[in-house]
Amino acid sequence: MEMLYKIVYGLQIVSAKDGKNNACVANTLVQQSSDPVKLSITINKSNLTHDMIMKTKKCAVAILGEQVKFDTIKAFGLTAGRNVKNKFDGIECIKTKYDFLLPKDGVLGYFVLDIVETVDVGSHTIFVGTIAEKVGLVDGHPVTYEYYREHIKPKPQLPKSKNVWECRICGYIYDPEKGDPEANIKPGTPFEDLPEDWVCPICKHGKEDFVFVGDNENKKVQLEVEKTNKIIKGEKVMKKFRCVVCGYIHEGAEAPDICPVCKAGKDKFVEVVEKKWSCTVCGYVHTGENPPAKCPTCSAPAEKFVELKEGELNWATEHVIGIGKDSPEDIQKDLHANFVGECTEVGMYLAMARVAHREGYPEVGLYYEKAAFEEAEHAAKFAELLGDVVTDSTKKNLSMRVEAEYGACAGKMDLAARAKKLNLDAIHDTVHEMAKDEARHGKAFKGLLDRYFK
């Protein structure tokens, strides 16, 4: 999830009109094409602005600069248009083509778009439009979402109650003592007990975008504990312990004497043993006490998961070298014949590829090379079935090939010498070069053998 926060965004205000004017804050403006120029803006379906654009097929998008005030962001980004009569009350505005309103504060310029295409992407809709109007107002640096979070957004004032959580997107603080009445969350409901489909009442992001902050005192304690944990990592075997009272997770060689959050004793901590489950359909790995009800990748049910335990893995199946050795004689004979045939086809196809390239048919040559590679794979599989020219030991295979390349180098050199005596220069030159190749292969194999096994 943290990787999503490394994507760089700018901030914009998107304005629409359907009877009344409305606007929201977005960070999704993108130029999609240059001929013709098309821009896109992506809006959450829960926003009133979304519904207005969907109906009218028009909108205005203002580029915000670093000088924008938080009050402007708050007015259009942290206030629901369905809950207020007019977001623009008391705000100095700019009027664009089609009578859209935009706040004057912090706006570097704006585009007015005629929407020509919409794409449903789940929680949001992508609106693609052509430019009906574009206006530059002032120079300045466009504000990025990171700049907004670091320099514009006020630091949240934490409630006095413990176990509070902050939304990383908009800064909303969930206080268990208050709950979320609009979502029927009663006061006294811990964050851990919120429904999985509960979303931030401000920006509509889910629970996964909240971080635990505690109260000021506990937050300092937690930071000190995390600092201590980081120091001892690498010196001792790290384990995880969970406080059964408040859910605090401690990393260390052993459980702490006192929980830094709820002050429970050491006896209230239990070691967290994280199990791993592998989906036998697609290979997705899930960490948790039990497998998921449904694989998030391929939708396979829980019974398709197997637990991954430490130690030796028992593979359901794998290739076995020489598995065809004990087959009937006629089967072995055909396996040998096919191995030789596939090897022959490799050389034949590569030779045909060379001919095709020389004649100016590179596409034909490339396909011959592709076919040669596939025939080489066939030959490799026949070799594995037979187990005559390959073993299940990389060390032994390297040793065998060092000796084989040594002999092949000598044999080709002898052939080249005999061809030279008969003035068969083309044969000599080609085979002589091959002999050098065999020497290079053999020395490379010898180097690998010495490096890894001696």
Short mmCIF file of C-alpha atoms in Angstrom, two decimals:
data_model
loop_
_atom_site.label_atom_id
_atom_site.label_comp_id
_atom_site.label_asym_id
_atom_site.label_seq_id
_atom_site.Cartn_x
_atom_site.Cartn_y
_atom_site.Cartn_z
CA MET A 1 0.00 0.00 0.00
CA GLU A 2 2.88 2.41 0.77
CA MET A 3 3.98 2.34 -2.89
CA LEU A 4 0.75 4.12 -3.84
CA TYR A 5 1.93 7.14 -1.84
CA LYS A 6 5.04 7.42 -4.02
CA ILE A 7 2.92 8.40 -7.05
CA VAL A 8 3.15 12.17 -7.61
CA TYR A 9 -0.10 14.12 -7.95
CA GLY A 10 -1.07 17.75 -8.40
CA LEU A 11 -4.16 19.26 -6.77
CA GLN A 12 -7.06 20.70 -8.75
CA ILE A 13 -10.54 22.06 -8.09
CA VAL A 14 -13.17 20.61 -10.41
CA SER A 15 -16.30 22.69 -10.94
CA ALA A 16 -19.65 21.63 -12.41
CA LYS A 17 -23.09 23.14 -12.80
CA ASP A 18 -26.53 21.59 -12.97
CA GLY A 19 -28.95 24.21 -11.74
CA LYS A 20 -26.56 25.14 -8.93
CA ASN A 21 -22.77 25.38 -8.95
CA ASN A 22 -20.68 22.84 -7.10
CA ALA A 23 -17.00 21.87 -6.94
CA CYS A 24 -14.66 19.36 -5.36
CA VAL A 25 -10.92 18.86 -4.93
CA ALA A 26 -9.21 16.27 -7.14
CA ASN A 27 -5.67 15.11 -7.81
CA THR A 28 -6.23 13.21 -11.04
CA LEU A 29 -5.87 15.64 -13.98
CA VAL A 30 -3.92 14.00 -16.83
CA GLN A 31 -3.20 14.89 -20.46
CA GLN A 32 -4.21 11.76 -22.37
CA SER A 33 -3.30 12.73 -25.95
CA SER A 34 -1.74 15.51 -28.01
CA ASP A 35 -3.56 15.22 -31.35
CA PRO A 36 -6.25 16.09 -30.58
CA VAL A 37 -5.44 17.39 -27.10
CA LYS A 38 -7.55 15.49 -24.58
CA LEU A 39 -7.46 15.77 -20.80
CA SER A 40 -9.00 13.44 -18.25
CA ILE A 41 -10.14 13.97 -14.67
CA THR A 42 -11.16 11.11 -12.37
CA ILE A 43 -13.93 11.72 -9.81
CA ASN A 44 -15.32 9.59 -6.98
CA LYS A 45 -18.86 8.43 -7.73
CA SER A 46 -20.02 9.50 -4.25
CA ASN A 47 -19.37 13.18 -5.06
CA LEU A 48 -22.19 15.47 -6.19
CA THR A 49 -19.76 16.98 -8.71
CA HIS A 50 -19.46 13.54 -10.31
CA ASP A 51 -23.21 13.33 -10.90
CA MET A 52 -23.33 16.85 -12.34
CA ILE A 53 -20.54 16.15 -14.84
CA MET A 54 -22.12 12.83 -15.79
CA LYS A 55 -25.38 14.63 -16.58
CA THR A 56 -24.11 17.79 -18.31
CA LYS A 57 -20.92 16.36 -19.90
CA LYS A 58 -19.04 19.57 -19.06
CA CYS A 59 -16.74 20.79 -16.27
CA ALA A 60 -13.99 23.27 -15.38
CA VAL A 61 -10.68 22.26 -13.80
CA ALA A 62 -8.51 24.78 -11.93
CA ILE A 63 -4.78 24.19 -11.36
CA LEU A 64 -3.88 25.11 -7.78
CA GLY A 65 -0.56 26.70 -6.82
CA GLU A 66 1.53 26.34 -3.67
CA GLN A 67 0.11 29.63 -2.36
CA VAL A 68 -3.40 28.18 -2.00
CA LYS A 69 -4.88 28.51 1.50
CA PHE A 70 -6.11 25.56 3.51
CA ASP A 71 -9.51 27.24 3.86
CA THR A 72 -9.97 26.88 0.09
CA ILE A 73 -9.05 23.19 0.19
CA LYS A 74 -11.35 22.73 3.17
CA ALA A 75 -14.30 24.48 1.52
CA PHE A 76 -14.22 22.33 -1.60
CA GLY A 77 -12.44 19.15 -0.49
CA LEU A 78 -13.64 18.52 3.05
CA THR A 79 -17.26 19.60 2.69
CA ALA A 80 -19.91 17.46 1.01
CA GLY A 81 -21.85 19.32 -1.69
CA ARG A 82 -24.98 17.36 -0.88
CA ASN A 83 -24.94 18.73 2.68
CA VAL A 84 -24.57 22.46 1.92
CA LYS A 85 -26.67 24.87 -0.09
CA ASN A 86 -23.78 26.60 -1.84
CA LYS A 87 -20.05 25.87 -1.45
CA PHE A 88 -19.23 29.21 -3.05
CA ASP A 89 -20.93 31.40 -0.41
CA GLY A 90 -18.51 34.10 0.78
CA ILE A 91 -15.76 33.05 -1.66
CA GLU A 92 -14.27 35.38 -4.29
CA CYS A 93 -14.82 33.58 -7.59
CA ILE A 94 -13.85 33.44 -11.24
CA LYS A 95 -16.58 32.79 -13.82
CA THR A 96 -15.60 30.66 -16.83
CA LYS A 97 -17.22 29.66 -20.08
CA TYR A 98 -20.52 27.84 -19.46
CA ASP A 99 -20.81 29.93 -16.24
CA PHE A 100 -18.75 27.58 -14.07
CA LEU A 101 -17.46 29.12 -10.83
CA LEU A 102 -13.92 28.65 -9.51
CA PRO A 103 -12.32 30.14 -6.39
CA LYS A 104 -9.80 32.88 -7.11
CA ASP A 105 -7.47 31.93 -4.23
CA GLY A 106 -4.47 29.88 -5.30
CA VAL A 107 -5.63 29.27 -8.89
CA LEU A 108 -2.83 29.46 -11.50
CA GLY A 109 -5.20 28.89 -14.43
CA TYR A 110 -7.99 26.65 -15.59
CA PHE A 111 -9.40 24.47 -18.37
CA VAL A 112 -13.04 24.11 -19.40
CA LEU A 113 -13.73 20.66 -20.82
CA ASP A 114 -16.38 19.19 -23.08
CA ILE A 115 -16.61 15.55 -21.98
CA VAL A 116 -16.46 13.16 -24.94
CA GLU A 117 -15.91 9.85 -23.16
CA THR A 118 -16.45 8.29 -19.74
CA VAL A 119 -14.78 5.19 -18.30
CA ASP A 120 -16.21 3.35 -15.30
CA VAL A 121 -13.31 2.16 -13.12
CA GLY A 122 -15.22 0.99 -10.06
CA SER A 123 -15.35 3.54 -7.26
CA HIS A 124 -14.51 6.36 -9.70
CA THR A 125 -15.34 7.52 -13.22
CA ILE A 126 -12.71 8.82 -15.64
CA PHE A 127 -14.04 11.79 -17.63
CA VAL A 128 -12.13 12.41 -20.89
CA GLY A 129 -12.67 15.78 -22.54
CA THR A 130 -11.54 18.23 -25.19
CA ILE A 131 -10.58 21.79 -24.23
CA ALA A 132 -13.35 24.36 -24.73
CA GLU A 133 -11.43 27.12 -22.94
CA LYS A 134 -8.02 27.49 -21.30
CA VAL A 135 -6.89 30.51 -19.29
CA GLY A 136 -3.61 31.24 -17.50
CA LEU A 137 -3.95 33.66 -14.58
CA VAL A 138 -0.72 33.89 -12.58
CA ASP A 139 2.73 32.32 -12.55
CA GLY A 140 3.68 29.91 -9.80
CA HIS A 141 4.49 26.33 -8.88
CA PRO A 142 1.58 23.88 -9.05
CA VAL A 143 0.95 22.36 -5.63
CA THR A 144 1.58 18.63 -5.32
CA TYR A 145 -0.33 16.44 -2.93
CA GLU A 146 2.89 15.84 -0.99
CA TYR A 147 3.47 19.61 -0.65
CA TYR A 148 -0.10 20.03 0.59
CA ARG A 149 0.33 17.35 3.24
CA GLU A 150 3.68 18.73 4.44
CA HIS A 151 3.14 22.50 4.27
CA ILE A 152 -0.55 23.40 3.94
CA LYS A 153 -2.66 20.84 5.79
CA PRO A 154 -2.79 21.67 9.53
CA LYS A 155 -1.45 19.04 11.88
CA PRO A 156 -4.41 17.28 13.50
CA GLN A 157 -5.32 18.06 17.11
CA LEU A 158 -5.64 14.68 18.77
CA PRO A 159 -8.60 13.97 21.08
CA LYS A 160 -7.88 13.11 24.69
CA SER A 161 -9.20 9.56 24.28
CA LYS A 162 -6.83 6.72 23.55
CA ASN A 163 -6.74 4.45 20.51
CA VAL A 164 -7.54 7.15 17.93
CA TRP A 165 -6.76 6.70 14.23
CA GLU A 166 -5.88 9.25 11.53
CA CYS A 167 -6.77 9.10 7.83
CA ARG A 168 -3.55 9.47 5.83
CA ILE A 169 -5.48 10.96 2.92
CA CYS A 170 -7.39 13.88 4.45
CA GLY A 171 -6.32 13.96 8.12
CA TYR A 172 -9.72 12.99 9.58
CA ILE A 173 -9.41 11.64 13.13
CA TYR A 174 -11.58 8.71 14.17
CA ASP A 175 -12.31 9.01 17.90
CA PRO A 176 -13.91 5.87 19.41
CA GLU A 177 -15.59 7.99 22.10
CA LYS A 178 -17.55 9.83 19.41
CA GLY A 179 -17.95 7.08 16.83
CA ASP A 180 -19.41 8.04 13.44
CA PRO A 181 -23.14 8.74 13.91
CA GLU A 182 -23.74 9.42 10.20
CA ALA A 183 -22.59 5.87 9.42
CA ASN A 184 -24.51 4.42 12.39
CA ILE A 185 -21.27 3.80 14.31
CA LYS A 186 -22.13 4.20 17.98
CA PRO A 187 -19.89 6.07 20.46
CA GLY A 188 -17.52 3.67 22.19
CA THR A 189 -16.84 1.59 19.04
CA PRO A 190 -13.09 0.79 18.77
CA PHE A 191 -11.50 1.25 15.36
CA GLU A 192 -10.80 -2.49 15.19
CA ASP A 193 -14.55 -3.21 15.44
CA LEU A 194 -15.58 -0.92 12.58
CA PRO A 195 -17.18 -2.79 9.65
CA GLU A 196 -14.74 -3.72 6.88
CA ASP A 197 -16.71 -1.58 4.41
CA TRP A 198 -16.60 1.52 6.63
CA VAL A 199 -15.01 4.53 4.90
CA CYS A 200 -13.66 7.90 6.00
CA PRO A 201 -16.63 10.30 6.20
CA ILE A 202 -14.55 13.04 4.55
CA CYS A 203 -12.58 11.49 1.66
CA LYS A 204 -14.33 8.08 1.43
CA HIS A 205 -11.10 6.05 1.70
CA GLY A 206 -11.22 2.72 3.52
CA LYS A 207 -9.78 1.54 6.84
CA GLU A 208 -6.52 0.52 5.17
CA ASP A 209 -5.65 4.21 4.77
CA PHE A 210 -5.83 4.91 8.54
CA VAL A 211 -2.86 4.83 10.91
CA PHE A 212 -2.89 4.49 14.68
CA VAL A 213 -1.83 7.68 16.48
CA GLY A 214 -3.10 7.16 20.07
CA ASP A 215 -3.08 10.24 22.29
CA ASN A 216 -0.04 12.52 22.49
CA GLU A 217 1.52 10.73 25.46
CA ASN A 218 1.00 7.26 24.08
CA LYS A 219 2.25 8.28 20.65
CA LYS A 220 5.57 9.37 22.19
CA VAL A 221 5.81 6.10 24.10
CA GLN A 222 5.06 4.10 20.96
CA LEU A 223 7.74 5.94 18.96
CA GLU A 224 10.28 5.17 21.69
CA VAL A 225 9.28 1.50 21.66
CA GLU A 226 9.60 1.37 17.86
CA LYS A 227 13.02 3.03 18.11
CA THR A 228 14.14 0.44 20.67
CA ASN A 229 12.82 -2.38 18.51
CA LYS A 230 14.80 -1.11 15.52
CA ILE A 231 17.99 -1.03 17.60
CA ILE A 232 17.74 -4.66 18.68
CA LYS A 233 16.76 -5.95 15.24
CA GLY A 234 19.62 -7.94 13.80
CA GLU A 235 21.07 -8.67 17.25
CA LYS A 236 18.27 -10.94 18.43
CA VAL A 237 15.65 -13.08 16.78
CA MET A 238 12.67 -10.78 16.26
CA LYS A 239 9.21 -11.99 17.23
CA LYS A 240 5.80 -10.35 17.33
CA PHE A 241 3.64 -10.18 20.46
CA ARG A 242 0.07 -8.90 20.58
CA CYS A 243 -1.57 -7.35 23.63
CA VAL A 244 -4.90 -9.15 24.06
CA VAL A 245 -6.33 -6.09 25.84
CA CYS A 246 -5.77 -3.31 23.28
CA GLY A 247 -4.27 -5.06 20.26
CA TYR A 248 -0.88 -3.29 20.41
CA ILE A 249 1.80 -5.22 18.46
CA HIS A 250 5.31 -5.40 19.95
CA GLU A 251 8.36 -6.57 18.00
CA GLY A 252 11.26 -7.93 20.00
CA ALA A 253 12.98 -10.98 21.42
CA GLU A 254 10.28 -11.19 24.10
CA ALA A 255 7.10 -9.43 25.19
CA PRO A 256 7.44 -6.09 27.04
CA ASP A 257 6.89 -5.98 30.80
CA ILE A 258 4.10 -3.40 30.38
CA CYS A 259 2.01 -2.53 27.32
CA PRO A 260 2.89 1.09 26.39
CA VAL A 261 -0.69 1.75 25.25
CA CYS A 262 -3.03 0.21 27.85
CA LYS A 263 -0.49 -0.58 30.64
CA ALA A 264 -1.45 -4.30 30.69
CA GLY A 265 1.16 -6.66 32.12
CA LYS A 266 3.48 -9.00 30.27
CA ASP A 267 1.11 -11.91 30.88
CA LYS A 268 -1.46 -10.22 28.60
CA PHE A 269 0.78 -10.62 25.55
CA VAL A 270 0.60 -13.61 23.22
CA GLU A 271 3.09 -14.45 20.50
CA VAL A 272 1.80 -13.84 17.00
CA VAL A 273 2.61 -16.83 14.82
CA GLU A 274 1.98 -15.77 11.26
CA LYS A 275 0.91 -18.62 9.02
CA LYS A 276 1.35 -18.54 5.28
CA TRP A 277 -1.14 -20.05 2.85
CA SER A 278 -0.53 -20.65 -0.85
CA CYS A 279 -3.31 -20.77 -3.43
CA THR A 280 -2.87 -24.00 -5.40
CA VAL A 281 -4.56 -22.43 -8.41
CA CYS A 282 -2.55 -19.24 -8.99
CA GLY A 283 0.20 -19.26 -6.34
CA TYR A 284 -1.00 -16.20 -4.38
CA VAL A 285 0.43 -16.26 -0.82
CA HIS A 286 -1.76 -15.11 2.08
CA THR A 287 -0.47 -14.37 5.59
CA GLY A 288 -2.90 -14.94 8.45
CA GLU A 289 -4.30 -17.40 10.95
CA ASN A 290 -6.62 -18.88 8.30
CA PRO A 291 -6.73 -18.79 4.50
CA PRO A 292 -8.95 -16.12 2.93
CA ALA A 293 -12.52 -17.05 2.04
CA LYS A 294 -11.67 -16.25 -1.58
CA CYS A 295 -8.34 -15.78 -3.36
CA PRO A 296 -8.05 -12.06 -4.27
CA THR A 297 -6.19 -12.97 -7.47
CA CYS A 298 -8.10 -15.87 -9.02
CA SER A 299 -11.21 -16.09 -6.76
CA ALA A 300 -10.49 -19.70 -5.79
CA PRO A 301 -12.24 -20.74 -2.52
CA ALA A 302 -10.47 -21.28 0.82
CA GLU A 303 -10.19 -25.05 0.35
CA LYS A 304 -7.79 -24.45 -2.56
CA PHE A 305 -5.18 -23.03 -0.15
CA VAL A 306 -2.46 -25.13 1.50
CA GLU A 307 -0.39 -24.06 4.49
CA LEU A 308 3.29 -23.33 3.86
CA LYS A 309 5.30 -24.73 6.74
CA GLU A 310 8.94 -24.09 7.55
CA GLY A 311 11.35 -26.79 6.49
CA GLU A 312 11.34 -29.00 3.41
CA LEU A 313 8.60 -28.36 0.88
CA ASN A 314 6.86 -31.37 -0.60
CA TRP A 315 6.20 -30.47 -4.21
CA ALA A 316 3.10 -31.99 -5.78
CA THR A 317 5.05 -32.85 -8.93
CA GLU A 318 8.29 -31.98 -10.75
CA HIS A 319 10.50 -33.10 -13.63
CA VAL A 320 12.67 -36.15 -12.90
CA ILE A 321 15.88 -36.79 -14.84
CA GLY A 322 15.94 -40.26 -16.43
CA ILE A 323 12.33 -41.11 -15.65
CA GLY A 324 12.10 -42.89 -19.02
CA LYS A 325 15.04 -45.25 -18.42
CA ASP A 326 12.86 -48.08 -17.18
CA SER A 327 10.32 -47.81 -20.00
CA PRO A 328 9.93 -50.64 -22.57
CA GLU A 329 12.68 -51.01 -25.17
CA ASP A 330 10.57 -49.71 -28.06
CA ILE A 331 9.66 -46.57 -26.08
CA GLN A 332 13.31 -45.91 -25.24
CA LYS A 333 14.27 -46.43 -28.87
CA ASP A 334 11.73 -43.85 -30.02
CA LEU A 335 12.81 -41.43 -27.27
CA HIS A 336 16.41 -41.66 -28.55
CA ALA A 337 15.28 -41.22 -32.15
CA ASN A 338 13.23 -38.16 -31.26
CA PHE A 339 16.13 -36.65 -29.29
CA VAL A 340 18.46 -37.02 -32.29
CA GLY A 341 15.76 -35.72 -34.62
CA GLU A 342 15.10 -32.63 -32.52
CA CYS A 343 18.83 -31.86 -32.28
CA THR A 344 19.11 -32.24 -36.05
CA GLU A 345 16.20 -29.86 -36.59
CA VAL A 346 17.87 -27.22 -34.40
CA GLY A 347 20.93 -27.12 -36.63
CA MET A 348 18.86 -27.38 -39.80
CA TYR A 349 16.52 -24.50 -38.87
CA LEU A 350 19.37 -22.23 -37.82
CA ALA A 351 21.11 -22.95 -41.14
CA MET A 352 17.88 -22.12 -42.97
CA ALA A 353 17.63 -18.90 -40.95
CA ARG A 354 21.10 -17.89 -42.13
CA VAL A 355 20.05 -18.52 -45.73
CA ALA A 356 16.89 -16.45 -45.31
CA HIS A 357 18.81 -13.53 -43.78
CA ARG A 358 21.35 -13.59 -46.61
CA GLU A 359 18.57 -13.56 -49.20
CA GLY A 360 16.92 -10.57 -47.55
CA TYR A 361 14.01 -12.31 -45.82
CA PRO A 362 14.65 -11.34 -42.19
CA GLU A 363 11.11 -12.19 -41.05
CA VAL A 364 11.52 -15.75 -42.39
CA GLY A 365 14.93 -15.96 -40.73
CA LEU A 366 13.54 -14.85 -37.37
CA TYR A 367 10.79 -17.45 -37.49
CA TYR A 368 13.31 -20.19 -38.32
CA GLU A 369 15.28 -19.06 -35.25
CA LYS A 370 12.13 -19.18 -33.12
CA ALA A 371 11.33 -22.67 -34.40
CA ALA A 372 14.91 -23.76 -33.69
CA PHE A 373 14.60 -22.60 -30.09
CA GLU A 374 11.34 -24.54 -29.67
CA GLU A 375 12.94 -27.67 -31.17
CA ALA A 376 15.86 -27.18 -28.76
CA GLU A 377 13.37 -27.18 -25.88
CA HIS A 378 11.91 -30.43 -27.24
CA ALA A 379 15.40 -31.92 -27.38
CA ALA A 380 16.06 -30.82 -23.80
CA LYS A 381 12.89 -32.54 -22.59
CA PHE A 382 13.77 -35.78 -24.41
CA ALA A 383 17.25 -35.55 -22.84
CA GLU A 384 15.67 -35.23 -19.39
CA LEU A 385 13.42 -38.24 -20.00
CA LEU A 386 16.36 -40.37 -21.15
CA GLY A 387 18.93 -39.23 -18.58
CA ASP A 388 21.84 -40.30 -20.83
CA VAL A 389 23.48 -36.95 -21.61
CA VAL A 390 22.29 -35.03 -18.55
CA THR A 391 22.26 -35.84 -14.81
CA ASP A 392 20.44 -34.37 -11.81
CA SER A 393 23.72 -32.82 -10.59
CA THR A 394 24.90 -29.44 -11.91
CA LYS A 395 28.42 -30.22 -10.71
CA LYS A 396 28.51 -33.47 -12.66
CA ASN A 397 26.95 -31.84 -15.74
CA LEU A 398 29.63 -29.13 -15.74
CA SER A 399 32.39 -31.70 -15.30
CA MET A 400 31.03 -33.80 -18.17
CA ARG A 401 30.83 -30.80 -20.49
CA VAL A 402 34.38 -29.64 -19.71
CA GLU A 403 35.65 -33.04 -20.87
CA ALA A 404 33.29 -33.14 -23.85
CA GLU A 405 34.24 -29.65 -25.08
CA TYR A 406 37.91 -30.51 -24.67
CA GLY A 407 37.46 -33.53 -26.92
CA ALA A 408 35.28 -31.62 -29.39
CA CYS A 409 37.92 -28.91 -29.70
CA ALA A 410 40.60 -31.49 -30.54
CA GLY A 411 38.34 -33.33 -32.99
CA LYS A 412 37.38 -30.19 -34.90
CA MET A 413 40.98 -29.03 -35.02
CA ASP A 414 41.98 -32.38 -36.57
CA LEU A 415 39.23 -32.04 -39.19
CA ALA A 416 40.27 -28.46 -39.96
CA ALA A 417 43.90 -29.52 -40.40
CA ARG A 418 42.98 -32.30 -42.83
CA ALA A 419 40.79 -29.92 -44.84
CA LYS A 420 43.67 -27.44 -45.00
CA LYS A 421 45.98 -30.06 -46.50
CA LEU A 422 43.44 -30.61 -49.27
CA ASN A 423 43.11 -26.84 -49.85
CA LEU A 424 39.47 -26.94 -48.74
CA ASP A 425 39.74 -23.44 -47.30
CA ALA A 426 36.01 -22.85 -46.65
CA ILE A 427 35.77 -26.03 -44.60
CA HIS A 428 39.03 -25.29 -42.78
CA ASP A 429 38.09 -21.72 -41.90
CA THR A 430 34.62 -22.63 -40.62
CA VAL A 431 35.64 -25.68 -38.60
CA HIS A 432 38.77 -23.97 -37.25
CA GLU A 433 36.56 -21.18 -35.84
CA MET A 434 34.24 -23.81 -34.34
CA ALA A 435 37.22 -25.41 -32.58
CA LYS A 436 37.96 -22.08 -30.95
CA ASP A 437 34.30 -21.85 -29.88
CA GLU A 438 34.53 -25.28 -28.25
CA ALA A 439 37.62 -24.16 -26.33
CA ARG A 440 35.80 -21.05 -25.15
CA HIS A 441 32.82 -23.12 -24.03
CA GLY A 442 34.99 -25.62 -22.20
CA LYS A 443 37.01 -22.94 -20.39
CA ALA A 444 33.82 -21.16 -19.36
CA PHE A 445 32.39 -24.41 -17.96
CA LYS A 446 35.70 -25.06 -16.17
CA GLY A 447 35.61 -21.61 -14.60
CA LEU A 448 32.06 -22.14 -13.36
CA LEU A 449 32.93 -25.59 -12.03
CA ASP A 450 35.90 -24.24 -10.07
CA ARG A 451 34.02 -21.19 -8.80
CA TYR A 452 31.00 -23.02 -7.43
CA PHE A 453 32.22 -26.50 -6.56
CA LYS A 454 35.91 -26.30 -5.57
#
